[in-house]
Tab-separated table of C-alpha atoms in Angstrom:
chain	number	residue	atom	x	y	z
A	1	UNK	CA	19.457	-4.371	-53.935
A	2	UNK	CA	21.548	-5.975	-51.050
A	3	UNK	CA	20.452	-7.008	-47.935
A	4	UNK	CA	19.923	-3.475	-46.601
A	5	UNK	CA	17.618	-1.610	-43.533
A	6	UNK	CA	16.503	2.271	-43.857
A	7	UNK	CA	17.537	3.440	-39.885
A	8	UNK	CA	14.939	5.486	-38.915
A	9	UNK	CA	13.490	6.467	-42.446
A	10	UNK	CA	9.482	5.294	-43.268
A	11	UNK	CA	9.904	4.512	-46.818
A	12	UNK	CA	6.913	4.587	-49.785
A	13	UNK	CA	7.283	2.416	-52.960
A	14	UNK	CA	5.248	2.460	-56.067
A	15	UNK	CA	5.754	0.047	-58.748
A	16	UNK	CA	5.769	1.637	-62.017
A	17	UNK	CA	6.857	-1.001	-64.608
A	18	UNK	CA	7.591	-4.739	-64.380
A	19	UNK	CA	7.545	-6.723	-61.230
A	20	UNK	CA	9.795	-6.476	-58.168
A	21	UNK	CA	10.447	-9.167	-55.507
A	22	UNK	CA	11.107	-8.433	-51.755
A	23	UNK	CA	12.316	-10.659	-49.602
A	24	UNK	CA	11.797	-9.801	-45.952
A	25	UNK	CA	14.580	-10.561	-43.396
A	26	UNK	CA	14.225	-10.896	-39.278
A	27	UNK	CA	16.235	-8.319	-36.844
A	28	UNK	CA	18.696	-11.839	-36.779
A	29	UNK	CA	18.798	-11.112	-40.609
A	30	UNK	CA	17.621	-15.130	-40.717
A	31	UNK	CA	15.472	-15.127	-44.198
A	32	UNK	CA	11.064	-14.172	-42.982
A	33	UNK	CA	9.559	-14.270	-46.379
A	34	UNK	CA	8.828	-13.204	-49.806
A	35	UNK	CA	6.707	-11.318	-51.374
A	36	UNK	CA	5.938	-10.363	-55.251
A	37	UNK	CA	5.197	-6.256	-55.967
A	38	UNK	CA	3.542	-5.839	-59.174
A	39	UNK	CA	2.787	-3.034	-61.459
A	40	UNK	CA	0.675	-0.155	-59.943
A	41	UNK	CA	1.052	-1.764	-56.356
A	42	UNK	CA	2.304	0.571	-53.460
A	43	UNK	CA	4.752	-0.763	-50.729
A	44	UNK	CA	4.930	1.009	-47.351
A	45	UNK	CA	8.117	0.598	-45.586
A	46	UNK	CA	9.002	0.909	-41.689
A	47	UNK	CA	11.787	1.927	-39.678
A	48	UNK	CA	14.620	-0.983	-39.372
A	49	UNK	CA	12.792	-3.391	-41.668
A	50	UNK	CA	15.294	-5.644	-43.457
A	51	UNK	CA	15.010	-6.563	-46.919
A	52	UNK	CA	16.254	-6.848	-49.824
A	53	UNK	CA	14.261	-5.339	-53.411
A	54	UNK	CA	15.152	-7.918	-56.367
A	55	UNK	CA	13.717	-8.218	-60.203
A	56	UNK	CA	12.592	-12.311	-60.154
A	57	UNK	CA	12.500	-11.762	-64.650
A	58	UNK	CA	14.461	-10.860	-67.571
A	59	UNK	CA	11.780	-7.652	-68.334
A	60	UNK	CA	12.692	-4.716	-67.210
A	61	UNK	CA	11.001	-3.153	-63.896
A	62	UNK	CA	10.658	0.526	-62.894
A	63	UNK	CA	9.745	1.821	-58.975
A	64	UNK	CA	9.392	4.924	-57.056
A	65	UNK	CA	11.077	5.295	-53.867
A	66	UNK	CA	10.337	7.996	-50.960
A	67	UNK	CA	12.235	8.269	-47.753
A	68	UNK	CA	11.186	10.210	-44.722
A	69	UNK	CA	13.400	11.435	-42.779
A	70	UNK	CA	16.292	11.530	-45.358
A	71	UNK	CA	17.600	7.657	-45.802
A	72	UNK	CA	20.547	6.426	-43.881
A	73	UNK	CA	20.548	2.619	-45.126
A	74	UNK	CA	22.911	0.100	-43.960
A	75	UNK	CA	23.962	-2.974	-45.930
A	76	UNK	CA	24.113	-6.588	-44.635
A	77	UNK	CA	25.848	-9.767	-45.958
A	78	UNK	CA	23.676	-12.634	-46.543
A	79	UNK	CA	25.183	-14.875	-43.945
A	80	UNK	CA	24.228	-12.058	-41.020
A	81	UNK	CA	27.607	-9.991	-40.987
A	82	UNK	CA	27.192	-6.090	-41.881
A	83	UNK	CA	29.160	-4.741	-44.267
């Protein structure tokens, strides 16, 4: 995915297949940290958390993503400028 934030949505991710990669940004959008998500592993999400969900392989990866309220996300550009 892009750089990207879920407004005022809690978000729930399962990882079904594969592995996933998220890197974690600060409000700035200056890069926090990384963090692998492997199969059967359950992300929780919060409220304008930046971040970006990448695959780090060639295999493919499957995940499961729930939003609550409905998802308003807003993209970002990786030098700090929204889209």
């Amino acid at each position: 995915t892009p750089i990207h934030d879920h407004g005022k949505s809690y978000g729930f991710i399962k990882i079904l297949e594969g592995n996933l990669t998220e890197d974690v940004f600060l409000p700035t959008l200056r890069y926090a940290y990384s963090k692998i998500c492997e199969k059967g592993e359950e992300v929780l999400e919060f409220p304008h958390m930046i971040h970006r969900m990448k695959n780090p392989g060639k295999t493919f990866a499957r995940s499961l993503h729930i939003y609550v309220p409905h998802l308003v996300m807003r993209e970002y550009k990786e030098r700090g400028r929204k889209k």
